[in-house]
Coordinates of C-alpha atoms in Angstrom, one line a residue:
X1 CA -0.2 0.3 0.3
X2 CA 3.0 2.8 0.9
X3 CA 4.6 1.4 -2.3
X4 CA 1.1 2.5 -4.4
X5 CA 1.1 5.4 -2.5
X6 CA 4.5 6.3 -3.0
X7 CA 4.1 5.5 -7.3
X8 CA 0.9 7.7 -7.1
X9 CA 2.8 10.9 -5.7
X10 CA 5.6 10.0 -8.2
X11 CA 3.1 10.3 -11.0
X12 CA 1.9 13.4 -9.8
X13 CA 4.9 14.8 -9.3
X14 CA 6.1 14.0 -12.5
X15 CA 2.2 15.1 -14.3
X16 CA 3.3 19.0 -13.0
X17 CA 6.6 19.2 -13.3
X18 CA 5.7 18.1 -16.9
X19 CA 3.3 20.6 -17.3
X20 CA 4.9 23.7 -15.6
X21 CA 7.9 22.7 -18.4
X22 CA 5.2 22.7 -20.9
X23 CA 3.8 26.0 -19.9
X24 CA 7.3 27.6 -19.8
X25 CA 7.9 26.3 -23.1
X26 CA 5.0 27.1 -25.0
X27 CA 5.1 30.6 -23.4
X28 CA 8.8 31.6 -24.7
X29 CA 7.7 29.9 -28.0
X30 CA 5.1 32.0 -28.6
X31 CA 6.6 35.1 -27.2
X32 CA 9.7 34.6 -29.7
X33 CA 7.4 34.0 -32.3
X34 CA 3.9 35.7 -32.3
X35 CA 4.4 39.3 -33.1
X36 CA 1.0 39.4 -35.4
X37 CA -2.2 40.9 -33.9
X38 CA -5.4 38.1 -34.0
X39 CA -7.5 40.8 -35.5
X40 CA -8.5 40.7 -39.3
X41 CA -7.2 44.1 -41.2
X42 CA -6.8 45.3 -44.2
X43 CA -4.0 47.7 -45.8
X44 CA -3.0 50.0 -48.3
X45 CA -4.0 48.8 -51.9
X46 CA -1.5 47.2 -54.2
X47 CA -1.4 46.2 -57.8
X48 CA -2.6 42.5 -56.7
X49 CA -6.0 44.2 -54.9
X50 CA -9.4 42.7 -55.8
X51 CA -12.3 44.8 -54.8
X52 CA -15.2 43.0 -53.3
X53 CA -17.6 44.1 -56.1
X54 CA -15.1 42.4 -58.8
X55 CA -16.4 38.7 -59.5
X56 CA -14.5 35.9 -59.4
X57 CA -14.7 33.9 -62.9
X58 CA -11.0 32.3 -62.3
X59 CA -12.7 28.5 -62.7
X60 CA -13.4 29.3 -66.2
X61 CA -10.9 27.8 -68.8
X62 CA -7.8 29.8 -70.2
X63 CA -7.1 28.6 -74.1
X64 CA -3.6 28.5 -75.3
X65 CA -3.3 30.1 -78.9
X66 CA -2.9 26.4 -80.5
X67 CA -6.8 25.8 -78.8
X68 CA -4.7 23.8 -76.2
X69 CA -6.2 24.3 -72.1
X70 CA -3.5 26.2 -71.0
X71 CA -2.6 25.3 -67.3
X72 CA -3.9 27.9 -64.2
X73 CA -0.6 28.9 -62.1
X74 CA -1.9 31.7 -59.9
X75 CA -3.1 29.3 -56.7
X76 CA -4.4 30.0 -53.6
X77 CA -4.2 26.7 -51.6
X78 CA -6.4 27.2 -47.9
X79 CA -4.4 24.5 -46.1
X80 CA -6.7 23.2 -43.2
X81 CA -6.1 21.1 -40.4
X82 CA -5.6 17.0 -40.6
X83 CA -7.4 17.2 -43.8
X84 CA -4.7 15.4 -46.3
X85 CA -3.2 19.5 -47.0
X86 CA 0.3 18.3 -46.5
X87 CA 0.2 15.9 -49.2
X88 CA -1.8 18.1 -51.2
X89 CA 0.8 21.4 -50.3
X90 CA 3.6 18.5 -51.5
X91 CA 1.9 18.5 -55.0
X92 CA 1.5 21.9 -54.9
X93 CA 5.2 22.6 -54.3
X94 CA 6.4 20.5 -56.7
X95 CA 4.0 22.1 -59.5
X96 CA 5.3 25.4 -58.7
X97 CA 9.0 23.7 -58.9
X98 CA 7.9 22.8 -62.6
X99 CA 7.2 26.0 -63.7
X100 CA 8.9 28.3 -61.5
X101 CA 6.4 30.1 -59.9
X102 CA 6.8 32.6 -57.2
X103 CA 5.8 31.4 -53.9
X104 CA 4.4 33.4 -51.1
X105 CA 6.0 32.0 -47.9
X106 CA 6.3 32.3 -44.6
X107 CA 9.4 33.6 -42.5
X108 CA 10.9 31.9 -39.6
X109 CA 8.3 29.0 -39.0
X110 CA 6.4 27.0 -41.5
X111 CA 2.5 28.8 -41.1
X112 CA 2.0 32.4 -41.7
X113 CA 1.6 33.1 -37.5
X114 CA -1.2 30.6 -36.9
X115 CA -3.7 31.2 -35.4
X116 CA -3.4 34.9 -36.0
X117 CA -5.1 36.3 -38.6
X118 CA -2.7 36.3 -42.1
X119 CA -1.6 39.5 -42.7
X120 CA 0.7 40.3 -46.2
X121 CA 3.2 41.6 -43.5
X122 CA 4.1 37.4 -42.6
X123 CA 4.9 36.9 -46.2
X124 CA 8.7 36.7 -46.4
X125 CA 10.5 39.2 -47.9
X126 CA 7.2 41.1 -49.1
X127 CA 7.6 44.8 -50.1
X128 CA 3.8 46.6 -50.7
X129 CA 2.9 45.6 -54.4
X130 CA 4.6 42.5 -54.6
X131 CA 2.4 39.9 -56.6
X132 CA 3.3 36.2 -56.4
X133 CA 1.5 33.2 -57.9
X134 CA 1.2 30.4 -54.9
X135 CA -0.3 31.0 -51.2
X136 CA -0.5 27.5 -49.9
X137 CA 0.9 27.4 -45.8
X138 CA -1.1 27.3 -42.4
X139 CA -3.1 30.3 -41.8
X140 CA -6.1 31.6 -40.7
X141 CA -7.9 33.0 -43.4
X142 CA -8.1 36.3 -43.8
X143 CA -10.0 37.5 -47.5
X144 CA -8.8 40.6 -48.1
X145 CA -5.3 40.3 -47.4
X146 CA -5.1 37.4 -49.1
X147 CA -6.8 38.9 -52.6
X148 CA -4.2 41.7 -52.4
X149 CA -0.8 39.1 -52.9
X150 CA -2.7 37.5 -56.3
X151 CA -3.4 38.0 -59.9
X152 CA -7.2 38.9 -60.2
X153 CA -7.3 35.5 -61.9
X154 CA -6.2 33.4 -58.9
X155 CA -8.3 30.0 -58.4
X156 CA -9.1 29.7 -54.5
X157 CA -9.2 25.9 -53.2
X158 CA -8.9 23.8 -50.4
X159 CA -9.8 20.9 -48.7
X160 CA -12.1 19.2 -46.0
X161 CA -12.4 16.0 -44.4
X162 CA -15.3 14.6 -41.7
X163 CA -15.3 17.0 -38.7
X164 CA -14.8 13.5 -36.7
X165 CA -11.7 12.3 -37.8
X166 CA -10.4 15.5 -37.8
X167 CA -11.6 15.9 -34.3
X168 CA -9.9 12.7 -33.8
X169 CA -6.8 13.6 -35.5
X170 CA -6.2 17.1 -34.0
X171 CA -7.2 15.5 -30.2
X172 CA -4.1 13.3 -31.1
X173 CA -1.6 15.6 -32.5
X174 CA -2.3 18.7 -30.1
X175 CA -3.5 17.3 -27.1
X176 CA -0.2 17.9 -25.3
X177 CA 0.0 21.4 -26.4
X178 CA -3.8 22.5 -25.4
X179 CA -3.1 22.5 -21.3
X180 CA -6.9 21.7 -20.0
X181 CA -6.3 18.7 -21.7
X182 CA -3.7 17.6 -19.7
X183 CA -5.5 16.6 -16.3
X184 CA -8.6 14.2 -18.1
X185 CA -8.6 11.4 -16.1
X186 CA -7.4 7.8 -17.3
X187 CA -5.7 6.6 -20.6
X188 CA -8.3 7.0 -22.6
X189 CA -8.7 10.6 -22.8
X190 CA -10.7 11.2 -26.0
X191 CA -13.3 9.2 -24.9
X192 CA -13.5 10.7 -21.7
X193 CA -13.7 14.2 -23.3
X194 CA -16.1 13.3 -25.4
X195 CA -18.3 11.9 -22.5
X196 CA -18.9 15.3 -21.5
X197 CA -16.7 18.1 -23.2
X198 CA -17.9 20.8 -21.1
X199 CA -16.3 19.4 -18.4
X200 CA -13.0 20.4 -19.7
X201 CA -13.2 22.9 -22.6
X202 CA -12.4 26.1 -22.0
X203 CA -13.3 28.5 -25.3
X204 CA -10.7 30.9 -24.2
X205 CA -8.1 28.5 -23.2
X206 CA -5.0 28.4 -24.4
X207 CA -5.2 26.7 -27.8
X208 CA -8.3 25.2 -27.2
X209 CA -9.5 25.9 -30.8
X210 CA -7.6 23.0 -31.9
X211 CA -10.6 20.2 -30.5
X212 CA -13.5 22.3 -31.3
X213 CA -15.0 23.2 -35.4
X214 CA -11.1 23.3 -36.7
X215 CA -12.3 23.7 -40.0
X216 CA -14.3 26.8 -39.5
X217 CA -11.9 28.6 -37.1
X218 CA -9.4 28.0 -40.1
X219 CA -11.7 29.6 -42.5
X220 CA -11.5 32.5 -39.8
X221 CA -14.9 32.1 -37.9
X222 CA -15.9 31.8 -34.8
X223 CA -15.4 28.1 -33.7
X224 CA -17.8 27.8 -30.6
X225 CA -20.7 28.7 -33.3
X226 CA -23.7 26.4 -32.7
X227 CA -25.2 25.1 -36.1
X228 CA -27.9 26.8 -36.2
X229 CA -26.2 30.0 -35.8
X230 CA -26.9 32.7 -39.2
X231 CA -23.6 33.4 -38.8
X232 CA -22.6 29.5 -39.6
X233 CA -25.2 30.1 -42.9
X234 CA -23.1 33.2 -43.5
X235 CA -19.8 31.4 -43.0
X236 CA -20.9 28.6 -46.0
X237 CA -21.9 31.2 -48.0
X238 CA -19.0 33.2 -48.1
X239 CA -17.1 30.0 -48.6
X240 CA -18.8 28.9 -51.2
X241 CA -18.5 31.9 -52.8
X242 CA -14.6 32.9 -52.6
X243 CA -13.3 29.4 -53.1
X244 CA -13.7 27.8 -56.8
X245 CA -13.1 24.2 -55.1
X246 CA -13.6 22.7 -52.4
X247 CA -11.9 19.1 -52.2
X248 CA -12.9 16.1 -49.8
X249 CA -9.9 14.4 -48.2
X250 CA -11.9 10.9 -48.1
X251 CA -12.0 11.0 -52.0
X252 CA -8.2 12.6 -52.7
X253 CA -7.8 11.0 -55.8
X254 CA -11.2 12.3 -57.0
X255 CA -10.7 15.6 -56.1
X256 CA -7.2 15.8 -57.8
X257 CA -8.8 15.2 -60.8
X258 CA -11.5 17.8 -60.4
X259 CA -8.8 19.7 -59.6
X260 CA -6.7 19.1 -62.5
X261 CA -9.9 19.7 -64.8
X262 CA -10.1 22.8 -63.1
X263 CA -7.0 24.2 -63.7
X264 CA -5.6 22.3 -67.3
X265 CA -2.9 20.1 -65.5
X266 CA -1.7 16.7 -66.6
X267 CA -1.9 13.5 -64.8
X268 CA 1.8 13.9 -63.7
X269 CA 1.0 16.5 -61.9
X270 CA -1.3 14.4 -59.8
X271 CA 1.4 11.9 -58.1
X272 CA 1.4 11.8 -54.6
X273 CA 2.6 9.7 -51.7
X274 CA 0.7 10.1 -48.4
X275 CA 2.2 12.2 -46.1
X276 CA 1.8 13.1 -42.4
X277 CA -0.2 9.6 -42.0
X278 CA -0.5 8.4 -39.0
X279 CA 0.9 4.7 -37.5
X280 CA -2.3 2.3 -37.0
X281 CA -1.6 2.2 -33.1
X282 CA -2.1 5.8 -32.6
X283 CA -5.3 6.2 -34.8
X284 CA -8.7 6.2 -32.1
X285 CA -11.2 3.5 -33.3
X286 CA -14.6 5.8 -33.1
X287 CA -17.8 3.7 -31.9
X288 CA -21.0 5.0 -33.8
X289 CA -21.6 6.8 -30.1
X290 CA -18.4 8.4 -30.3
X291 CA -18.4 9.6 -33.7
X292 CA -22.0 10.6 -32.8
X293 CA -20.8 12.6 -30.0
X294 CA -17.8 14.2 -32.2
X295 CA -19.9 15.5 -34.8
X296 CA -22.3 16.8 -32.2
X297 CA -19.2 18.7 -30.4
X298 CA -18.1 19.8 -33.7
X299 CA -21.8 20.4 -35.6
X300 CA -20.8 23.5 -36.9
X301 CA -18.2 21.9 -38.7
X302 CA -20.5 19.1 -39.5
X303 CA -22.6 21.4 -41.3
X304 CA -19.8 23.4 -43.2
X305 CA -18.9 19.4 -44.5
X306 CA -22.4 18.7 -45.8
X307 CA -22.2 21.4 -47.5
X308 CA -19.8 20.8 -49.4
X309 CA -19.9 16.9 -50.0
X310 CA -23.2 18.0 -51.9
X311 CA -21.1 20.4 -53.8
X312 CA -18.4 17.9 -54.5
X313 CA -20.6 15.0 -56.1
X314 CA -23.0 17.6 -57.9
X315 CA -19.2 18.1 -59.7
X316 CA -18.1 14.5 -59.9
X317 CA -22.1 14.0 -62.0
X318 CA -21.1 17.0 -63.9
X319 CA -17.6 15.1 -64.8
X320 CA -19.3 12.2 -65.1
X321 CA -19.1 9.0 -62.6
X322 CA -17.5 6.7 -65.6
X323 CA -14.9 9.0 -66.8
X324 CA -14.1 9.7 -63.2
X325 CA -13.8 6.1 -62.4
X326 CA -11.3 5.8 -65.0
X327 CA -9.6 8.4 -64.3
X328 CA -8.9 7.8 -60.8
X329 CA -7.9 3.9 -61.9
X330 CA -5.3 5.8 -64.3
X331 CA -4.1 8.0 -61.3
X332 CA -4.0 4.9 -58.9
X333 CA -2.1 2.6 -61.5
X334 CA 0.7 5.8 -62.0
X335 CA 0.9 6.2 -58.1
X336 CA 1.5 2.6 -57.9
X337 CA 4.4 3.1 -59.9
X338 CA 5.9 5.7 -58.9
X339 CA 6.0 4.0 -55.4
X340 CA 7.5 1.0 -56.9
X341 CA 10.1 3.4 -57.9
X342 CA 10.8 5.3 -55.7
X343 CA 10.3 3.7 -52.2
X344 CA 12.4 1.5 -50.4
X345 CA 10.3 -1.4 -49.6
X346 CA 7.1 0.1 -51.0
X347 CA 5.7 1.6 -48.4
X348 CA 6.2 4.2 -45.5
X349 CA 7.7 2.8 -42.4
X350 CA 7.4 4.3 -38.5
X351 CA 9.4 6.5 -37.4
X352 CA 12.0 4.4 -35.5
X353 CA 12.5 2.8 -39.4
X354 CA 13.4 6.0 -41.4
X355 CA 17.0 5.7 -41.9
X356 CA 17.7 9.2 -43.7
X357 CA 17.0 12.1 -41.2
X358 CA 15.9 14.2 -44.0
X359 CA 12.9 12.7 -44.6
X360 CA 11.6 12.1 -41.7
X361 CA 8.5 14.2 -40.8
X362 CA 7.5 16.2 -37.9
X363 CA 6.6 14.4 -34.9
X364 CA 3.6 15.7 -32.8
X365 CA 5.0 16.8 -29.0
X366 CA 5.2 13.7 -26.9
X367 CA 4.8 11.4 -29.8
X368 CA 6.2 9.3 -32.2
X369 CA 3.4 8.3 -34.5
X370 CA 3.8 10.2 -37.8
X371 CA 5.2 8.0 -40.5
X372 CA 7.2 8.5 -43.3
X373 CA 9.3 6.7 -46.3
X374 CA 13.0 5.6 -47.6
X375 CA 14.1 6.3 -50.6
X376 CA 15.2 4.0 -52.8
X377 CA 18.7 3.7 -53.5
X378 CA 18.5 2.3 -56.9
X379 CA 16.5 4.8 -59.0
X380 CA 17.3 5.7 -62.6
X381 CA 18.3 8.7 -63.4
X382 CA 15.8 10.0 -64.4
X383 CA 13.5 9.6 -61.7
X384 CA 15.9 10.6 -58.7
X385 CA 14.4 13.8 -58.4
X386 CA 10.4 13.3 -58.7
X387 CA 11.4 10.9 -56.3
X388 CA 13.3 12.6 -53.7
X389 CA 10.3 15.7 -54.0
X390 CA 7.4 13.1 -53.4
X391 CA 9.1 11.9 -50.0
X392 CA 10.3 15.4 -48.8
X393 CA 8.3 16.6 -45.6
X394 CA 6.8 20.2 -45.8
X395 CA 9.5 21.3 -42.8
X396 CA 12.1 19.9 -45.4
X397 CA 10.6 21.2 -48.5
X398 CA 10.0 24.8 -46.9
X399 CA 14.0 24.8 -46.2
X400 CA 14.7 24.1 -50.0
X401 CA 12.6 26.7 -50.9
X402 CA 14.6 29.3 -49.1
X403 CA 12.9 29.6 -45.8
X404 CA 14.9 30.0 -42.7
X405 CA 13.0 27.9 -40.2
X406 CA 14.5 28.6 -36.9
X407 CA 11.7 29.4 -34.9
X408 CA 9.7 25.9 -36.0
X409 CA 13.5 24.2 -35.1
X410 CA 14.0 26.1 -31.9
X411 CA 10.5 24.8 -31.1
X412 CA 11.4 21.5 -32.1
X413 CA 14.3 21.4 -29.9
X414 CA 12.4 22.8 -27.0
X415 CA 9.6 20.0 -27.1
X416 CA 11.8 17.0 -27.8
X417 CA 14.2 18.4 -24.6
X418 CA 11.2 18.9 -22.5
X419 CA 9.9 15.3 -22.9
X420 CA 13.6 13.5 -23.0
X421 CA 13.8 15.2 -19.7
X422 CA 10.9 14.3 -18.2
X423 CA 10.9 10.8 -19.5
X424 CA 14.1 10.5 -17.9
X425 CA 13.0 11.1 -14.0

């Protein structure tokens, strides 16, 4: 009995020490990195300025002099959280490299000072009047500021995922940086939280936005809104008006085919390997009851998702179901060929199995759950570059594009140091 009490006291002491160290680390990180004010503003006009009264017809095809469809190269990808958006961003990076496009990139970190609202001043080397071809890193969307970075014909697109799955993934990935989750009892914190979220959730708590209606929050709206609130209706209408294409993570290949058709891309532009995939043992399988509670808790996101699920399948119908099935089969075949050519062993491996640290993905705080790839050593010369780029995680790709990620790397060192110290206690 004395031994059990002693063990309990040690466990509580370690949790207290860990919590204190995490608070200090997170506070230091945000003091170093957060210089933006969390309000939406607009500033002086630029050559790329679009006014609210202009109609957006960028979804219409543009045609070359020879009658061929010319690829669109002015692109805004709204990178939402936990929606396969890292895989899509890798596709976008490679497309930009191919066409030598000008990226609007963050400065010092891998996002645009998220969760602050996006400002043009967040872009590396931005000067008033500067125009870019591509915007794609994580941000909290601020339409007026983003529009002033891009030509008027820019295509805006984004991707959504079932909100229950977004919530499960976000809870796993971010719960160690959301302080109110540290004191949820038991080993299955996700289930305990969903039993009664109001017992733990604080709307204005540090990083609390990660755990409720995260999609709505990413688009710049209040994540505490109830689904019948008229502001949710307004948000859906505004997203519908601004984004010409809303993709679905659950139907990723179909989404890419619609994107190809809309942007006049080639099939080779769509090649991908799934990035930021979690190992199966880290994924909480949601029972029907848990899924229902997760959707109720994220009901505003669920309404957003259902609206764009309907519009997505309307686009698939317009494209043609049989045509879509043929194109998806072709894309899957090409991806299988590239996977065999590029990937050692033909599949992703757990973090401990990644041989080249340059291809190691970013891990969540206190976890080693994100899988990665090993590059084959016998790749033929014509495939070396495409293989390397397809396997390159976002952080490393940004470095190749010239971003000095000192803030991101400092955060990585701090979070890993904290958990190394606490695990050694």
